[in-house]
XYZ file of C-alpha atoms in Angstrom:
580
model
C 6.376 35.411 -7.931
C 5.455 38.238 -5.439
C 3.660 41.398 -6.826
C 5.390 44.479 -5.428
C 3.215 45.104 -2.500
C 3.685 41.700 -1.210
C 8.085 42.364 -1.792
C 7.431 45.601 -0.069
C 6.081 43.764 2.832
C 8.356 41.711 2.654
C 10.941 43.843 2.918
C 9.347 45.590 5.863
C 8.929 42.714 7.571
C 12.238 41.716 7.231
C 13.521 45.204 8.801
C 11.728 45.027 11.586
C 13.018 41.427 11.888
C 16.545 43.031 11.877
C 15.585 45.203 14.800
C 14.078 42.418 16.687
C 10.541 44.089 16.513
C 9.411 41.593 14.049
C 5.280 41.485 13.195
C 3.448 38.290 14.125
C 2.478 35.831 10.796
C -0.877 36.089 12.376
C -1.302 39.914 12.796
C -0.248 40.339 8.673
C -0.610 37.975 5.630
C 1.800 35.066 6.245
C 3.544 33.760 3.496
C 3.037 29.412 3.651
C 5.255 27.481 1.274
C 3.787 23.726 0.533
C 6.573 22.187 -0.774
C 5.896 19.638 -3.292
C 7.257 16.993 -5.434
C 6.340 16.250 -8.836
C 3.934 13.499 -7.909
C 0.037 12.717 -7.899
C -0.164 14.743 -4.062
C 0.527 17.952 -5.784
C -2.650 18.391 -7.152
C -4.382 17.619 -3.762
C -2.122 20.456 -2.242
C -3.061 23.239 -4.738
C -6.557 22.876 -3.156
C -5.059 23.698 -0.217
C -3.241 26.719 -0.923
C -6.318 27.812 -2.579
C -7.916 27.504 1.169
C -5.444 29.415 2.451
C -5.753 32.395 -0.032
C -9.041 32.470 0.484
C -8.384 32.974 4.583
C -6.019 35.771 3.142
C -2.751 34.132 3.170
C -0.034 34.472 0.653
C 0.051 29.963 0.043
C 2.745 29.180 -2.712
C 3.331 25.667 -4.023
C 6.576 25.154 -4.436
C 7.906 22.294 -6.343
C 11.170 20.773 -4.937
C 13.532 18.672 -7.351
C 16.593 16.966 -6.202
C 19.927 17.581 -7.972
C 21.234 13.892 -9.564
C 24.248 12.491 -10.470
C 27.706 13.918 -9.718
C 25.978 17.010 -9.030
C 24.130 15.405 -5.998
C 27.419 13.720 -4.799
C 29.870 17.007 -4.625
C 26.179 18.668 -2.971
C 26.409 15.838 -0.236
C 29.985 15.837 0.263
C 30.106 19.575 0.345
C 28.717 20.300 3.853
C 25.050 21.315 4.828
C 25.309 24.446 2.558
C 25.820 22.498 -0.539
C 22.824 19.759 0.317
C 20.747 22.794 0.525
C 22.070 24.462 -2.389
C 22.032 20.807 -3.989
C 17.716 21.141 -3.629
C 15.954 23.299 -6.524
C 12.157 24.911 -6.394
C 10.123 26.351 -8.661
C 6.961 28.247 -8.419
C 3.894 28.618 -9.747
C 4.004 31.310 -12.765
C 7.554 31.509 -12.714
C 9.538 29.587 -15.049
C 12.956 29.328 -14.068
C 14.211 27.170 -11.161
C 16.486 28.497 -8.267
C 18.151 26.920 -5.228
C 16.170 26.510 -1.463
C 18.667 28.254 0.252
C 18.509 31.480 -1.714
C 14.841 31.258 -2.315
C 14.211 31.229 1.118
C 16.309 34.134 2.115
C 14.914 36.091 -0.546
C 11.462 35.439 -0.172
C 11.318 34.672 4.048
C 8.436 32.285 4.001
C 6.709 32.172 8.102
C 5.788 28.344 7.441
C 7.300 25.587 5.638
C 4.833 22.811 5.259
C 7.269 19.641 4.148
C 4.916 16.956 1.988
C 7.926 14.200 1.569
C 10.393 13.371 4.785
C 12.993 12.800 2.565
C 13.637 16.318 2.461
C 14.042 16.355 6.172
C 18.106 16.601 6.667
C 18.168 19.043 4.485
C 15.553 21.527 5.938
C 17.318 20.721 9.502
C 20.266 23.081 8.400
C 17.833 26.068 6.998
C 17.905 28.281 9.802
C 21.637 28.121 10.714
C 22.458 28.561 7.561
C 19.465 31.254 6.259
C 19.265 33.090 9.394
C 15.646 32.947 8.909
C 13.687 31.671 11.510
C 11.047 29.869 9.976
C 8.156 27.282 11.228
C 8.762 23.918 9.486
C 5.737 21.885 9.543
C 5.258 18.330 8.174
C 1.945 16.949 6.495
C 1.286 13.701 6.456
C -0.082 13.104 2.529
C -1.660 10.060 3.306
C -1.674 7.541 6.166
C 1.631 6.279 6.360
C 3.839 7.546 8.666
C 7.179 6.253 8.541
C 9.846 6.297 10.896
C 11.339 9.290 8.427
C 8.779 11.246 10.029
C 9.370 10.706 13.085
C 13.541 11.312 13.023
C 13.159 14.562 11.319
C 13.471 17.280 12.738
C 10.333 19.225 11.897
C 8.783 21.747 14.690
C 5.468 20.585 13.784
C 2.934 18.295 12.736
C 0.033 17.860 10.319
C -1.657 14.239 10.766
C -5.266 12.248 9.833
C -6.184 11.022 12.739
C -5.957 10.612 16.630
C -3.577 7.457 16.268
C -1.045 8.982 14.105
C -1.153 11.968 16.655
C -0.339 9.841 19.946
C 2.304 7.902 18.114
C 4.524 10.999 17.278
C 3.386 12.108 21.121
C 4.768 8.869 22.560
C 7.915 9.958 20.389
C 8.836 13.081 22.182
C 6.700 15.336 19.802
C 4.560 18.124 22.297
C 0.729 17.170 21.668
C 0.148 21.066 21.292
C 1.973 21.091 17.837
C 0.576 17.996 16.594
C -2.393 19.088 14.690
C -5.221 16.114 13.468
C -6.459 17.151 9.727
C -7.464 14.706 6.681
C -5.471 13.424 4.067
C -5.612 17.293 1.057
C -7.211 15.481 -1.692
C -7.780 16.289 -5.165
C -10.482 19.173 -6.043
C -12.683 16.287 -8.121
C -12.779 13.909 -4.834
C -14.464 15.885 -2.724
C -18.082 15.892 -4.303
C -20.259 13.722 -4.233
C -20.722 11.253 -6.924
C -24.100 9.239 -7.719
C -22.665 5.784 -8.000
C -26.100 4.326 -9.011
C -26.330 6.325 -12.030
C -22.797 6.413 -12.837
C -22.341 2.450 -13.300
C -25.038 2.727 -15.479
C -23.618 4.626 -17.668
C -20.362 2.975 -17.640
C -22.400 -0.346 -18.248
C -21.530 -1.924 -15.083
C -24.744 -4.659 -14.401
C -25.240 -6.110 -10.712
C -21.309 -7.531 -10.858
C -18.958 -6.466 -8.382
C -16.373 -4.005 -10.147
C -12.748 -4.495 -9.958
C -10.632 -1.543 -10.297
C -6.979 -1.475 -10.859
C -4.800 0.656 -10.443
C -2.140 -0.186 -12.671
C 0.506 2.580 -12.904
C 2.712 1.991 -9.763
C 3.010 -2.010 -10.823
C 5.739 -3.126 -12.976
C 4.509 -5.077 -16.426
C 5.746 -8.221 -14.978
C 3.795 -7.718 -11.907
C 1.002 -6.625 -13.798
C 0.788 -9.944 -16.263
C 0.944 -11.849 -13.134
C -1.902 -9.840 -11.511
C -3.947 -10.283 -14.916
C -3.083 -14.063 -14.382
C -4.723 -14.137 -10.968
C -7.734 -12.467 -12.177
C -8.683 -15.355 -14.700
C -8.963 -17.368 -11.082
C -11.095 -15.496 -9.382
C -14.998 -17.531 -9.075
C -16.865 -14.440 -7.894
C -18.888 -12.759 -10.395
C -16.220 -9.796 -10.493
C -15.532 -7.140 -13.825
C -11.960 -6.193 -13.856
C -11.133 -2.840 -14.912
C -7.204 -1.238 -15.198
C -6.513 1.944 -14.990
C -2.812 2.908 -16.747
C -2.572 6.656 -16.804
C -1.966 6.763 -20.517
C 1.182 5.083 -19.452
C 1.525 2.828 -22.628
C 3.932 0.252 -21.776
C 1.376 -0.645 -18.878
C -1.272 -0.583 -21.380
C 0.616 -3.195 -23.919
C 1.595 -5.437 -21.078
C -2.592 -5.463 -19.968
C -3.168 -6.198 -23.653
C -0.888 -9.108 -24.169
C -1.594 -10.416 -20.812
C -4.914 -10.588 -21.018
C -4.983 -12.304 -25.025
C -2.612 -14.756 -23.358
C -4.381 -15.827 -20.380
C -8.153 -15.153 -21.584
C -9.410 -12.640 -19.044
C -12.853 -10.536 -20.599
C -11.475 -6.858 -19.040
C -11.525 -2.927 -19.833
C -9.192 -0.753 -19.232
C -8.764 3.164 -19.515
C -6.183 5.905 -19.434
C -6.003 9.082 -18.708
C -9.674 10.894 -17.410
C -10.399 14.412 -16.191
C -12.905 12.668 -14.048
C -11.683 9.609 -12.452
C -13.687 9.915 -9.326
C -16.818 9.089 -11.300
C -14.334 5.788 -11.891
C -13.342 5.265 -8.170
C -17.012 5.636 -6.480
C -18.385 3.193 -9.338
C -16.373 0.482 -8.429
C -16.699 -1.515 -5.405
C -12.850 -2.428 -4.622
C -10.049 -0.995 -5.621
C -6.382 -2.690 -6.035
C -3.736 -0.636 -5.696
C 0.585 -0.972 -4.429
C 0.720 0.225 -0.670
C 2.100 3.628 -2.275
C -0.452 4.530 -4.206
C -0.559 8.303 -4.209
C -4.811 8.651 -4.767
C -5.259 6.295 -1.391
C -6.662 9.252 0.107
C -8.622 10.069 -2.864
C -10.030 6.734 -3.127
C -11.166 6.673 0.461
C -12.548 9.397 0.162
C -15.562 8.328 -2.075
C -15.755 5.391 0.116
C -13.961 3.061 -1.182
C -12.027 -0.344 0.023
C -8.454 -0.978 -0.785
C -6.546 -4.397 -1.173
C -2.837 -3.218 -1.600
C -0.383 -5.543 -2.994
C 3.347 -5.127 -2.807
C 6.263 -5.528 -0.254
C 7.444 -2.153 -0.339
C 8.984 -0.746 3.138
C 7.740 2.697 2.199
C 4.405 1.960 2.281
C 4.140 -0.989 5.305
C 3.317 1.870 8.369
C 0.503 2.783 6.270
C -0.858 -0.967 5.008
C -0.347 -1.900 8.526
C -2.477 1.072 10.124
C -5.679 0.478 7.112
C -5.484 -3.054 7.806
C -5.819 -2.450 11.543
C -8.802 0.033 10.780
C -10.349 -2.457 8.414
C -10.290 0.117 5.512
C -8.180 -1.842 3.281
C -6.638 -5.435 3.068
C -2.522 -6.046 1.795
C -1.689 -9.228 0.104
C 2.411 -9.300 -0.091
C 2.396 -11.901 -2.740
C 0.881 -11.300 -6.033
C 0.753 -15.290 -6.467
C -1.977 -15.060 -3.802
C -3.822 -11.994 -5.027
C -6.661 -14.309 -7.196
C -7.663 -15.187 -3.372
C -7.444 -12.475 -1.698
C -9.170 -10.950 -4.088
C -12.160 -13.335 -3.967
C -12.381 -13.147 0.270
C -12.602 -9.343 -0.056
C -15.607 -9.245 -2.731
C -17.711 -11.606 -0.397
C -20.799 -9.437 0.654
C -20.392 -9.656 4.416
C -16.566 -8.838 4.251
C -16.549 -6.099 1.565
C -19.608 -4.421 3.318
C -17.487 -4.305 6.643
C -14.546 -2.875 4.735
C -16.675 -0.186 2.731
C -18.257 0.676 5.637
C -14.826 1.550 7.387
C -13.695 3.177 4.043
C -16.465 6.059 4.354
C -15.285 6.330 7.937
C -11.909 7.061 7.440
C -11.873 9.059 4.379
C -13.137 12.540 4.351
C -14.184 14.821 1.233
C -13.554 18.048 3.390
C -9.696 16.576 3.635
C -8.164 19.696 2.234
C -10.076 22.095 4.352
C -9.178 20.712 7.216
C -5.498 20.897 6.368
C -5.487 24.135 5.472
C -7.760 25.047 8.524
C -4.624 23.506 10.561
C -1.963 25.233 8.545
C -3.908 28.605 9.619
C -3.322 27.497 13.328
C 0.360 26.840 12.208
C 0.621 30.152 11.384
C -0.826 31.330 14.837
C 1.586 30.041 17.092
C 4.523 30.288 14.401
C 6.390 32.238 17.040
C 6.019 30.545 20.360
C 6.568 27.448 18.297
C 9.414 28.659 17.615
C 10.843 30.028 21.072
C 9.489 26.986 22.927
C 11.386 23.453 23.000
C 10.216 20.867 19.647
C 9.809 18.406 21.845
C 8.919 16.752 25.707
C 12.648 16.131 26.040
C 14.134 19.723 24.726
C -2.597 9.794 -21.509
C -5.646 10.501 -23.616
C -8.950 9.273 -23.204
C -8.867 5.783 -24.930
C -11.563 4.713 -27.641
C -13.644 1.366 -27.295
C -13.283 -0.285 -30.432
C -15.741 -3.197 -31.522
C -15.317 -6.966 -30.407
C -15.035 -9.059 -33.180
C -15.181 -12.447 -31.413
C -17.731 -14.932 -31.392
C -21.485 -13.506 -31.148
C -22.389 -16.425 -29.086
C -20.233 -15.830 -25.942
C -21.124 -14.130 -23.284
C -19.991 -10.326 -23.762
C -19.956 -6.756 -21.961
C -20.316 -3.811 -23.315
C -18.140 -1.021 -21.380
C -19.711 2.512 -21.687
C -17.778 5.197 -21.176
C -13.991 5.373 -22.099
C -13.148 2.029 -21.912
C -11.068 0.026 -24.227
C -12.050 -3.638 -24.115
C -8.767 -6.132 -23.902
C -9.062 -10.004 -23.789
C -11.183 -11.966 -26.018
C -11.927 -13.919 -22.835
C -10.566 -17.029 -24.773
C -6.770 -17.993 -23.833
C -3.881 -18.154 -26.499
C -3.325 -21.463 -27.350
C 0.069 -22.972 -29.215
C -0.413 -25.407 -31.793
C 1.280 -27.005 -34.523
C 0.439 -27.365 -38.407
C 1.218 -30.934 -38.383
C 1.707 -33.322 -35.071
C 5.664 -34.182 -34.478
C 7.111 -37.126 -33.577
C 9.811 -38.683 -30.768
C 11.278 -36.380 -28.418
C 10.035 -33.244 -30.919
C 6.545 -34.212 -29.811
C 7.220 -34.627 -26.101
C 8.934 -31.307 -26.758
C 5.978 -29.448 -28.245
C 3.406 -31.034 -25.664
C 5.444 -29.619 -22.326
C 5.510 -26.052 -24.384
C 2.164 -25.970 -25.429
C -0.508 -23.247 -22.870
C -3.573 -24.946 -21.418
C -6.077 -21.936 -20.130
C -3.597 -19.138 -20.719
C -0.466 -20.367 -19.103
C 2.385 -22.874 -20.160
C 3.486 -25.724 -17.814
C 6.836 -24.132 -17.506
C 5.039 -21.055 -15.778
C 3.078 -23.551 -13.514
C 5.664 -25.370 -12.575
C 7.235 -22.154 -11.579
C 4.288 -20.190 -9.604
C 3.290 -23.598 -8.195
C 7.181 -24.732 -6.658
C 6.524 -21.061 -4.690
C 2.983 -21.830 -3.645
C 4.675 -24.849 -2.359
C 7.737 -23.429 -0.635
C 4.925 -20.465 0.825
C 2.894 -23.549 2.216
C 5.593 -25.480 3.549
C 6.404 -22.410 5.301
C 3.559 -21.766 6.795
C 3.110 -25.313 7.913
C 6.839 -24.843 9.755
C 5.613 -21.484 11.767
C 2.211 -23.087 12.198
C 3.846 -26.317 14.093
C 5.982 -24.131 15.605
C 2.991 -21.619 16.663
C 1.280 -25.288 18.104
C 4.299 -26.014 20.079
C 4.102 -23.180 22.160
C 0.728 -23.080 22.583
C 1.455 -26.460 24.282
C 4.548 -25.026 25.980
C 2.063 -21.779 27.501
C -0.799 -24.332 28.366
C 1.256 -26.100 30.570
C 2.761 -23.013 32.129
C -0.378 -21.863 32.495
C -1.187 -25.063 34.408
C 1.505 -24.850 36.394
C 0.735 -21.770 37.375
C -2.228 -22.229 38.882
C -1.145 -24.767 40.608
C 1.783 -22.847 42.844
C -1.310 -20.245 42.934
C 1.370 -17.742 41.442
C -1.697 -15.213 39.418
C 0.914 -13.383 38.289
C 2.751 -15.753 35.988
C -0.949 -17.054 35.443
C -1.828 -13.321 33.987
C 1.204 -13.631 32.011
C 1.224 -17.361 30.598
C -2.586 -16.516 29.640
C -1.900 -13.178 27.552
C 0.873 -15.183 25.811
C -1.269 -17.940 25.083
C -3.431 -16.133 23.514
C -1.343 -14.071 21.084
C -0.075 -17.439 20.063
C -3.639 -18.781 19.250
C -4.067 -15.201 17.732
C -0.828 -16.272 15.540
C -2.441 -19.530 14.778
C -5.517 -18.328 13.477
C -3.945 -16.412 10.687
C -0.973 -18.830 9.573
C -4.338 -21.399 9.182
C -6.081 -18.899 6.977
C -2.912 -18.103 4.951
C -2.473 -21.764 4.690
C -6.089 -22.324 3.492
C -5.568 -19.482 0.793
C -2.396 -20.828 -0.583
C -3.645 -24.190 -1.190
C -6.737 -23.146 -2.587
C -4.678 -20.961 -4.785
C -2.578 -24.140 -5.610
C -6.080 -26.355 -6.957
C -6.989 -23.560 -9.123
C -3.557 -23.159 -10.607
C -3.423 -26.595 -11.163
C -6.684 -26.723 -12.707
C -5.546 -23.337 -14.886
C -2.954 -25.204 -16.344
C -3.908 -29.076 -16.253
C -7.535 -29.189 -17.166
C -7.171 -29.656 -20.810
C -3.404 -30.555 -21.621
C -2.530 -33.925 -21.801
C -1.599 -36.353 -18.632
C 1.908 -36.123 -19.482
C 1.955 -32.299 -18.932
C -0.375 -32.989 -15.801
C 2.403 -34.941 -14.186
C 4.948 -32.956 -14.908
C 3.484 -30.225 -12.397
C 5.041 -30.129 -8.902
C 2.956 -32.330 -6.125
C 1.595 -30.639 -3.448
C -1.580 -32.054 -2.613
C -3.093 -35.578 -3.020
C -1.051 -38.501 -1.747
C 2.205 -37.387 -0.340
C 5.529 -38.763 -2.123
C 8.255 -40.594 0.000
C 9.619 -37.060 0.831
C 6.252 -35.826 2.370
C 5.817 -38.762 4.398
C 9.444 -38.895 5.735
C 8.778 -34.994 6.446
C 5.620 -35.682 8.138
C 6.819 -38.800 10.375
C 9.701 -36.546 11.742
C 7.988 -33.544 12.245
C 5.403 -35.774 14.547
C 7.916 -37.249 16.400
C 10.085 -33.656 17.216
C 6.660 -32.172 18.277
C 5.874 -35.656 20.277
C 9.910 -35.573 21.677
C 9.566 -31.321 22.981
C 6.271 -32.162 24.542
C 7.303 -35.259 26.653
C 10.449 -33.390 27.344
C 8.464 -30.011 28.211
C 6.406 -32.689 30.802
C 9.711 -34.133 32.148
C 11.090 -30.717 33.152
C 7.372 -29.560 34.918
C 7.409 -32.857 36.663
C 11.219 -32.031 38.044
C 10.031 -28.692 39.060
C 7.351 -29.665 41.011
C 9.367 -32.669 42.427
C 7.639 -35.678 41.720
């Protein structure tokens, strides 16, 4: 809420806007609205706005809620007026909600800075409908920009780096209005932290530190994920971080007493960048709303998820080396275990500290400030080139003899680092004792749930094997272009059969290391779930490795002879074209 000498320049501002004499957002204080939605990014923001106050401009977060239900459907088939209408804010101190449309014609914000592009169609009607000319500028939260971004119709752009800038140049967007700033990040981020000192008082020893981040996965994801961690070899501690959200914290309980993994976990910390900078890698879904946080104090990322929201922004940290993204939980343990060797993590810390910056929200709000600047020829000029509480530790009470960890700090302690195992008072007999024997968890997981993880690892591996052959064949189809090419001295098609070549060994390359991960993620299942059960339950697991059964073979043979059958025919056809 305004004080009445802000309303009463308001109001003077908004006469002279009536008689087309209207002062400049630069030559007053301009009034920025950050719009918001309830989510982890709004905390970054208010840093922000507290930039911008400082510069002297009236910043306002302003949290945006969409209506639901019925509500939302008479809003969307109402016209524009009603999906604005449809779209309540609130602000800070106030504690009653009202609609955009009204808000903005009452309060006549000069910028708009839009946080979510789902909010996009909406905002597109504002003017016509408001009569308020205002600048509508999107900021990027984190590193993902999605194609929502780039179909909106926003006048302006906030985005982290010089990539992200030419891309929405290349799109039509004039480079004058698309502004290069940091990710905003939380107030706590942006100091420094002394790791050293830190780990030791969280009790972390020479072992690379793994820290989840455990809200934004489901609990089945998350029991599978706790799974994968009992196979990784490095010397890693594993450390989950649930928010005080507690089914996430029962389903890290139970899954780690059922599949013996020695791990902490906390919830809810008024410091968690003391958490972040002691770790050494951090796992999080490729939405994760503290990414810029995390990189911030330097820190690698292996994302995990297939979610289409996030894949701009996996894609672009991969690229950058910053981060790694596994799609498949079931080959996380792996992944996992490639990212904590020294050489590799070193190269993706090292591109962490480059791309994250502590100064993020400064720079934001230093770019909102040049927003506000050229608000009005902006404006007149074409948008684009075309027209939970702290958790206690309690005590282990497990076997003095095993090797232990203390965690310091606020950790809770979950596994006994011994798996749950299923037995019987007294042994049955016949098909009861078959029964009882297929049922009964080896290190942590049944045969049923190996059989099942291990029949994907298989169909993942088969498939890879199919694109890889198929990646080989044309390799052998561009060679002989190539060839050919030279031969008819035609440099051209020589140029051209060479680049393709090598994106095609490029596309080799990786389908070999997938393949290498997914059977080495295959042994160690196997070995999870066979090493101590009996030879019965051994065989029941799927084949995959070893001798090949009749299937296998009959695969193999034909596979040879398609690949043998395309290549004589491929020779055939360069033979005819150079007439011999």
């Amino acid at each position: 809420m305004t004080d009445s000498g802000a309303q009463s320049d308001q109001a003077e501002k908004s006469t002279q806007s009536d008689n087309g004499a209207a002062e400049s957002p630069s030559q007053g204080s301009a009034t920025v609205w950050i719009l918001v939605d309830r989510s982890a990014y709004q905390a970054a923001f208010e840093t922000v706005a507290e930039h911008l106050r400082d510069a002297g401009c009236d910043a306002q977060i302003v949290t945006i809620t969409e209506v639901i239900g019925s509500v939302a459907r008479e809003a969307l088939a109402g016209g524009a007026e009603r999906l604005l209408r449809g779209l309540k804010v609130a602000f800070q101190g106030r504690t009653t909600e009202e609609d955009l449309l009204g808000a903005v014609r009452r309060a006549r914000p000069d910028v708009i800075a839009v946080t979510n592009p789902r909010y996009g169609r909406a905002l597109s009607f504002l003017e016509s409908l408001s009569g308020i000319r205002t600048l509508q500028v999107g900021i990027l939260p984190d590193f993902n920009l999605s194609t929502d971004w780039i179909n909106s119709s926003l006048q302006a752009f906030i985005v982290p780096t010089d990539e992200h800038r030419e891309r929405l140049v290349s799109s039509g967007f004039l480079g004058d209005r698309v502004l290069v700033a940091a990710p905003a990040i939380q107030a706590g981020f942006a100091r420094e932290v002394e790791r050293d000192e830190t780990r030791g008082q969280f009790g972390f020893d020479k072992e690379k530190v793994v820290l989840v981040s455990a809200p934004g996965f489901s609990p089945h994801i998350l029991e599978k994920m706790v799974f994968q961690a009992t196979l990784v070899e490095a010397d890693a501690r594993f450390v989950f971080h649930h928010e005080g959200d507690s089914a996430c914290a029962a389903a890290l309980r139970r899954a780690a007493d059922q599949y013996g993994l020695r791990a902490a976990m906390f919830g809810k910390v008024p410091d968690l960048e003391r958490f972040v900078a002691a770790s050494d890698l951090v796992v999080a879904p490729t939405t994760e709303p503290l990414l810029a946080e995390v990189l911030a104090q330097g820190r690698p990322l292996l994302l995990v998820g297939a979610e289409e929201q996030g894949a701009a922004q996996a894609e672009f940290l991969g690229e950058r080396g910053a981060a790694h993204h596994v799609v498949d939980v079931l080959r996380l343990g792996s992944e996992i275990e490639r990212m904590l060797d020294d050489e590799e993590l070193a190269k993706a810390t090292e591109a962490a500290e480059e791309l994250g910056a502590m100064d993020g929200s400064e720079q934001v709000a230093r770019a909102l400030q040049l927003a506000v600047e050229n608000a009005d020829d902006w404006l007149s000029a074409p948008t684009d080139a075309t027209g939970g509480p702290q958790q206690e530790a309690p005590g282990d009470e497990g076997d003095e003899e095993e090797t232990t960890f203390e965690a310091g700090g606020p950790f809770e302690t979950i596994g006994t680092g011994k798996p749950k195992r299923e037995t019987a008072e007294a042994e049955p007999e016949g098909d009861k004792a078959q029964r009882t024997r297929r049922e009964q968890t080896y290190t942590g997981i049944s045969a049923a749930e190996a059989k099942e993880q291990l029949a994907e690892l298989i169909l993942m591996e088969r498939e890879l094997e199919r694109k890889l052959a198929e990646c080989e064949k044309q390799q052998e189809r561009w060679r002989n272009r190539l060839e050919l090419a030279r031969e008819w001295n035609e440099q051209d098609l020589a140029d051209e059969a060479k680049e393709i070549l090598r994106g095609y060994l490029s596309d080799a390359e990786a389908l070999e290391e997938d393949l290498v991960d997914v059977r080495r993620q295959k042994q160690k299942l196997k070995r999870a779930a066979g090493a101590s059960g009996p030879s019965s339950d051994r065989r029941a697991l799927p084949s995959g490795d070893g001798e090949p059964d009749r299937e296998r073979q009959v695969e193999e043979r034909f596979r040879k002879m398609e690949l043998d059958r395309d290549l004589d025919d491929l020779k055939d056809k360069i033979r005819r074209e150079l007439g011999d």
